Amino acid sequence: MFSITVSEGDILEQKGNIIVGFTDTYDTDLSDGIVINQRSVQGQFQKKFYANDFGRLDDELDVALCQFVPIVLESSSSKPRGKVARYEIGTVAVLRQSDVICHATAYGRMENSLRVSCSVDALWKSLTAVWESVRVHGSLEPVSIPIIGSELARVGTLDREALIKMIALSFASSSRESVVSRELRIMIHPKDREHVNMIEVGRFLKSL
């Protein structure tokens, strides 16, 4: 059995497993906000857990990603800013931070223009992969996820409510195959609360 809750709050204040969306290049440059936006969940995660030591984050990502082979190496001329190694969409790098296990999932493609894009299929693939990561590394601790794909990597025409339903459905589907976690917490940022019909979301969750 498992439970799914949707509540207002800060994903980075949660304990146990947290999901943070990264791009397929695992770029981390926050210097001027052009490569990675400082207001994004990833940007806030980096500042909270790594302060200004992003070299340490890159080292930890290198270790976490060493089991995966990049699918493309861009040239420095085609992608002059940031990293050039591209990993398959759905790759998950596990980063351990005291009482938090961060599952950094590559759900969006970082275009060479530094614009991030993500399709519905890519998001579903990434969610399926991240539940498997939680299943393997998460020790059945609660897992918390933001409304991934709702901001800089807007997924098609899906609004926040549709994305919440997609996340919940993906978790429920994976959980019926094998236990992922006893509890999924979908976190709504306070500024997004007015965009979500909680009655409709609650009705959907009861149908799962």
C-alpha atoms as a printed R data frame, in Angstrom:
    type eleno elety resid chain resno       x      y       z
1   ATOM     1    CA   MET     A     1   0.000  0.000   0.000
2   ATOM     2    CA   PHE     A     2   1.064  3.574  -0.589
3   ATOM     3    CA   SER     A     3  -0.286  7.087  -0.112
4   ATOM     4    CA   ILE     A     4  -0.109 10.136  -2.352
5   ATOM     5    CA   THR     A     5  -0.547 13.610  -0.906
6   ATOM     6    CA   VAL     A     6  -0.532 16.984  -2.639
7   ATOM     7    CA   SER     A     7   0.320 19.952  -0.453
8   ATOM     8    CA   GLU     A     8   1.774 23.436  -0.507
9   ATOM     9    CA   GLY     A     9   5.382 23.676   0.614
10  ATOM    10    CA   ASP     A    10   9.075 23.831  -0.184
11  ATOM    11    CA   ILE     A    11  10.494 20.676  -1.773
12  ATOM    12    CA   LEU     A    12  13.913 21.499  -0.328
13  ATOM    13    CA   GLU     A    13  12.611 21.406   3.249
14  ATOM    14    CA   GLN     A    14  11.502 17.779   2.894
15  ATOM    15    CA   LYS     A    15  13.438 14.822   4.284
16  ATOM    16    CA   GLY     A    16  14.028 11.386   2.825
17  ATOM    17    CA   ASN     A    17  13.995 11.225  -0.982
18  ATOM    18    CA   ILE     A    18  13.580 14.356  -3.075
19  ATOM    19    CA   ILE     A    19  13.361 14.642  -6.845
20  ATOM    20    CA   VAL     A    20  15.153 17.487  -8.593
21  ATOM    21    CA   GLY     A    21  14.959 17.980 -12.342
22  ATOM    22    CA   PHE     A    22  18.203 18.472 -14.270
23  ATOM    23    CA   THR     A    23  18.861 18.654 -17.989
24  ATOM    24    CA   ASP     A    24  20.472 15.955 -20.115
25  ATOM    25    CA   THR     A    25  23.833 17.761 -19.894
26  ATOM    26    CA   TYR     A    26  23.734 18.097 -16.098
27  ATOM    27    CA   ASP     A    27  24.795 21.709 -16.402
28  ATOM    28    CA   THR     A    28  25.313 23.502 -13.073
29  ATOM    29    CA   ASP     A    29  26.504 27.003 -14.034
30  ATOM    30    CA   LEU     A    30  24.488 29.556 -12.037
31  ATOM    31    CA   SER     A    31  26.939 32.434 -12.529
32  ATOM    32    CA   ASP     A    32  24.684 34.760 -14.518
33  ATOM    33    CA   GLY     A    33  21.466 32.777 -14.687
34  ATOM    34    CA   ILE     A    34  21.841 32.122 -18.414
35  ATOM    35    CA   VAL     A    35  22.703 28.413 -18.249
36  ATOM    36    CA   ILE     A    36  20.778 27.483 -15.074
37  ATOM    37    CA   ASN     A    37  18.201 29.848 -13.645
38  ATOM    38    CA   GLN     A    38  18.867 30.581  -9.980
39  ATOM    39    CA   ARG     A    39  15.113 30.595  -9.273
40  ATOM    40    CA   SER     A    40  14.612 27.066 -10.600
41  ATOM    41    CA   VAL     A    41  14.349 24.130  -8.195
42  ATOM    42    CA   GLN     A    42  17.768 22.984  -9.382
43  ATOM    43    CA   GLY     A    43  19.231 26.429  -8.787
44  ATOM    44    CA   GLN     A    44  17.764 26.606  -5.289
45  ATOM    45    CA   PHE     A    45  18.947 23.043  -4.565
46  ATOM    46    CA   GLN     A    46  22.496 23.945  -5.564
47  ATOM    47    CA   LYS     A    47  22.573 27.056  -3.394
48  ATOM    48    CA   LYS     A    48  21.042 25.313  -0.374
49  ATOM    49    CA   PHE     A    49  23.191 22.186  -0.350
50  ATOM    50    CA   TYR     A    50  26.391 23.339  -2.068
51  ATOM    51    CA   ALA     A    51  26.532 27.096  -1.324
52  ATOM    52    CA   ASN     A    52  29.125 28.399  -3.798
53  ATOM    53    CA   ASP     A    53  31.051 25.131  -4.058
54  ATOM    54    CA   PHE     A    54  29.638 23.949  -7.363
55  ATOM    55    CA   GLY     A    55  32.923 22.212  -8.094
56  ATOM    56    CA   ARG     A    56  31.971 19.746  -5.359
57  ATOM    57    CA   LEU     A    57  28.585 19.240  -6.985
58  ATOM    58    CA   ASP     A    58  30.214 18.567 -10.358
59  ATOM    59    CA   ASP     A    59  32.572 16.055  -8.736
60  ATOM    60    CA   GLU     A    60  29.656 14.259  -7.081
61  ATOM    61    CA   LEU     A    61  27.716 14.243 -10.344
62  ATOM    62    CA   ASP     A    62  30.727 12.760 -12.132
63  ATOM    63    CA   VAL     A    63  30.828  9.923  -9.599
64  ATOM    64    CA   ALA     A    64  27.066  9.348  -9.778
65  ATOM    65    CA   LEU     A    65  27.111  9.366 -13.580
66  ATOM    66    CA   CYS     A    66  30.171  7.172 -14.088
67  ATOM    67    CA   GLN     A    67  27.914  4.131 -14.607
68  ATOM    68    CA   PHE     A    68  26.257  5.819 -17.597
69  ATOM    69    CA   VAL     A    69  27.769  6.422 -21.022
70  ATOM    70    CA   PRO     A    70  27.020  9.799 -22.647
71  ATOM    71    CA   ILE     A    71  24.991  9.406 -25.822
72  ATOM    72    CA   VAL     A    72  26.459 12.528 -27.477
73  ATOM    73    CA   LEU     A    73  29.480 14.750 -26.957
74  ATOM    74    CA   GLU     A    74  28.807 18.239 -28.283
75  ATOM    75    CA   SER     A    75  31.668 20.342 -29.553
76  ATOM    76    CA   SER     A    76  32.656 23.482 -27.693
77  ATOM    77    CA   SER     A    77  31.839 25.455 -30.825
78  ATOM    78    CA   SER     A    78  28.271 24.119 -31.021
79  ATOM    79    CA   LYS     A    79  27.721 24.530 -27.253
80  ATOM    80    CA   PRO     A    80  30.107 27.223 -26.045
81  ATOM    81    CA   ARG     A    81  28.527 27.513 -22.572
82  ATOM    82    CA   GLY     A    82  28.266 24.700 -20.030
83  ATOM    83    CA   LYS     A    83  28.910 20.994 -20.350
84  ATOM    84    CA   VAL     A    84  29.114 19.055 -23.601
85  ATOM    85    CA   ALA     A    85  28.310 15.467 -22.550
86  ATOM    86    CA   ARG     A    86  24.674 14.525 -23.107
87  ATOM    87    CA   TYR     A    87  23.057 11.668 -21.202
88  ATOM    88    CA   GLU     A    88  19.937  9.788 -22.147
89  ATOM    89    CA   ILE     A    89  16.675 11.335 -20.999
90  ATOM    90    CA   GLY     A    90  15.655  9.411 -17.890
91  ATOM    91    CA   THR     A    91  19.176  9.158 -16.464
92  ATOM    92    CA   VAL     A    92  19.164  9.579 -12.675
93  ATOM    93    CA   ALA     A    93  22.173 10.685 -10.627
94  ATOM    94    CA   VAL     A    94  21.843  9.954  -6.909
95  ATOM    95    CA   LEU     A    95  23.304 12.615  -4.610
96  ATOM    96    CA   ARG     A    96  23.330 12.006  -0.847
97  ATOM    97    CA   GLN     A    97  23.127 15.031   1.444
98  ATOM    98    CA   SER     A    98  22.980 14.169   5.172
99  ATOM    99    CA   ASP     A    99  19.337 13.154   5.723
100 ATOM   100    CA   VAL     A   100  18.282 13.753   2.114
101 ATOM   101    CA   ILE     A   101  18.740 11.549  -0.937
102 ATOM   102    CA   CYS     A   102  18.441 13.651  -4.076
103 ATOM   103    CA   HIS     A   103  17.482 11.856  -7.274
104 ATOM   104    CA   ALA     A   104  18.681 14.245  -9.994
105 ATOM   105    CA   THR     A   105  16.734 13.237 -13.060
106 ATOM   106    CA   ALA     A   106  17.592 14.298 -16.606
107 ATOM   107    CA   TYR     A   107  14.110 15.114 -17.856
108 ATOM   108    CA   GLY     A   108  14.769 18.072 -20.181
109 ATOM   109    CA   ARG     A   109  17.021 18.603 -23.149
110 ATOM   110    CA   MET     A   110  19.442 21.516 -22.877
111 ATOM   111    CA   GLU     A   111  19.518 22.897 -26.401
112 ATOM   112    CA   ASN     A   112  22.803 24.356 -27.582
113 ATOM   113    CA   SER     A   113  21.004 27.704 -27.481
114 ATOM   114    CA   LEU     A   114  20.620 27.038 -23.707
115 ATOM   115    CA   ARG     A   115  16.846 26.754 -23.982
116 ATOM   116    CA   VAL     A   116  15.416 23.754 -22.120
117 ATOM   117    CA   SER     A   117  12.725 21.621 -23.751
118 ATOM   118    CA   CYS     A   118  10.785 18.574 -22.602
119 ATOM   119    CA   SER     A   119   8.033 16.478 -24.179
120 ATOM   120    CA   VAL     A   120   5.275 14.539 -22.453
121 ATOM   121    CA   ASP     A   121   6.963 11.274 -23.483
122 ATOM   122    CA   ALA     A   122  10.307 12.445 -22.068
123 ATOM   123    CA   LEU     A   123   8.707 13.404 -18.771
124 ATOM   124    CA   TRP     A   124   6.920 10.052 -18.448
125 ATOM   125    CA   LYS     A   125  10.181  8.224 -19.215
126 ATOM   126    CA   SER     A   126  12.010 10.300 -16.601
127 ATOM   127    CA   LEU     A   127   9.346  9.682 -13.956
128 ATOM   128    CA   THR     A   128   9.447  5.927 -14.577
129 ATOM   129    CA   ALA     A   129  13.237  5.973 -14.209
130 ATOM   130    CA   VAL     A   130  13.203  8.095 -11.071
131 ATOM   131    CA   TRP     A   131  10.747  5.757  -9.311
132 ATOM   132    CA   GLU     A   132  13.143  2.904 -10.052
133 ATOM   133    CA   SER     A   133  15.970  4.952  -8.540
134 ATOM   134    CA   VAL     A   134  13.906  5.565  -5.397
135 ATOM   135    CA   ARG     A   135  13.033  1.862  -5.297
136 ATOM   136    CA   VAL     A   136  16.737  0.922  -5.355
137 ATOM   137    CA   HIS     A   137  18.268  3.696  -3.251
138 ATOM   138    CA   GLY     A   138  15.448  5.162  -1.208
139 ATOM   139    CA   SER     A   139  15.068  2.617   1.629
140 ATOM   140    CA   LEU     A   140  11.268  3.037   1.485
141 ATOM   141    CA   GLU     A   141  11.600  6.553   2.905
142 ATOM   142    CA   PRO     A   142   8.981  9.103   1.759
143 ATOM   143    CA   VAL     A   143   9.623 10.649  -1.642
144 ATOM   144    CA   SER     A   144   8.860 14.292  -2.415
145 ATOM   145    CA   ILE     A   145   8.628 15.828  -5.871
146 ATOM   146    CA   PRO     A   146   7.825 19.331  -7.150
147 ATOM   147    CA   ILE     A   147   5.506 19.912 -10.107
148 ATOM   148    CA   ILE     A   148   8.324 19.003 -12.440
149 ATOM   149    CA   GLY     A   149   8.136 20.521 -15.919
150 ATOM   150    CA   SER     A   150   5.876 23.417 -14.983
151 ATOM   151    CA   GLU     A   151   8.334 26.274 -15.347
152 ATOM   152    CA   LEU     A   152  11.382 26.697 -17.574
153 ATOM   153    CA   ALA     A   153  10.911 23.364 -19.370
154 ATOM   154    CA   ARG     A   154   7.164 23.645 -19.890
155 ATOM   155    CA   VAL     A   155   5.855 20.302 -21.075
156 ATOM   156    CA   GLY     A   156   3.699 20.798 -24.147
157 ATOM   157    CA   THR     A   157   0.385 22.357 -23.161
158 ATOM   158    CA   LEU     A   158   0.080 20.593 -19.790
159 ATOM   159    CA   ASP     A   159  -0.852 22.903 -16.937
160 ATOM   160    CA   ARG     A   160   0.156 22.344 -13.322
161 ATOM   161    CA   GLU     A   161  -2.960 20.341 -12.506
162 ATOM   162    CA   ALA     A   162  -2.379 17.992 -15.451
163 ATOM   163    CA   LEU     A   163   1.253 17.570 -14.440
164 ATOM   164    CA   ILE     A   164   0.248 16.666 -10.880
165 ATOM   165    CA   LYS     A   165  -2.104 14.003 -12.243
166 ATOM   166    CA   MET     A   166   0.614 12.672 -14.520
167 ATOM   167    CA   ILE     A   167   3.116 12.423 -11.655
168 ATOM   168    CA   ALA     A   168   0.588 10.641  -9.427
169 ATOM   169    CA   LEU     A   169  -0.475  8.235 -12.168
170 ATOM   170    CA   SER     A   170   3.143  7.373 -12.994
171 ATOM   171    CA   PHE     A   171   3.937  6.686  -9.324
172 ATOM   172    CA   ALA     A   172   0.829  4.552  -8.869
173 ATOM   173    CA   SER     A   173   1.608  2.550 -12.003
174 ATOM   174    CA   SER     A   174   5.191  1.879 -10.910
175 ATOM   175    CA   SER     A   175   4.085  1.053  -7.366
176 ATOM   176    CA   ARG     A   176   1.712 -1.629  -8.629
177 ATOM   177    CA   GLU     A   177   4.659 -3.365 -10.291
178 ATOM   178    CA   SER     A   178   6.836 -3.218  -7.170
179 ATOM   179    CA   VAL     A   179   6.960 -1.049  -4.044
180 ATOM   180    CA   VAL     A   180   8.645  2.315  -4.653
181 ATOM   181    CA   SER     A   181   7.928  4.104  -1.364
182 ATOM   182    CA   ARG     A   182   5.144  4.078   1.178
183 ATOM   183    CA   GLU     A   183   4.458  7.768   0.585
184 ATOM   184    CA   LEU     A   184   4.644 10.206  -2.323
185 ATOM   185    CA   ARG     A   185   4.406 13.918  -1.553
186 ATOM   186    CA   ILE     A   186   3.733 16.203  -4.499
187 ATOM   187    CA   MET     A   187   4.770 19.682  -3.421
188 ATOM   188    CA   ILE     A   188   3.115 22.819  -4.790
189 ATOM   189    CA   HIS     A   189   5.108 26.023  -4.526
190 ATOM   190    CA   PRO     A   190   3.038 28.677  -2.688
191 ATOM   191    CA   LYS     A   191   2.986 30.915  -5.778
192 ATOM   192    CA   ASP     A   192   1.375 28.097  -7.794
193 ATOM   193    CA   ARG     A   193  -1.352 27.208  -5.313
194 ATOM   194    CA   GLU     A   194  -3.981 29.371  -6.979
195 ATOM   195    CA   HIS     A   195  -3.442 27.542 -10.277
196 ATOM   196    CA   VAL     A   196  -4.422 24.133  -8.875
197 ATOM   197    CA   ASN     A   197  -7.966 22.955  -8.210
198 ATOM   198    CA   MET     A   198  -7.308 20.870  -5.088
199 ATOM   199    CA   ILE     A   199 -10.845 19.442  -5.093
200 ATOM   200    CA   GLU     A   200 -10.372 18.077  -8.606
201 ATOM   201    CA   VAL     A   201  -6.894 16.781  -7.730
202 ATOM   202    CA   GLY     A   202  -8.268 15.046  -4.629
203 ATOM   203    CA   ARG     A   203 -11.011 13.463  -6.700
204 ATOM   204    CA   PHE     A   204  -8.400 12.176  -9.169
205 ATOM   205    CA   LEU     A   205  -6.196 10.725  -6.418
206 ATOM   206    CA   LYS     A   206  -9.136  8.787  -5.006
207 ATOM   207    CA   SER     A   207  -9.649  7.178  -8.409
208 ATOM   208    CA   LEU     A   208  -6.138  5.694  -8.528
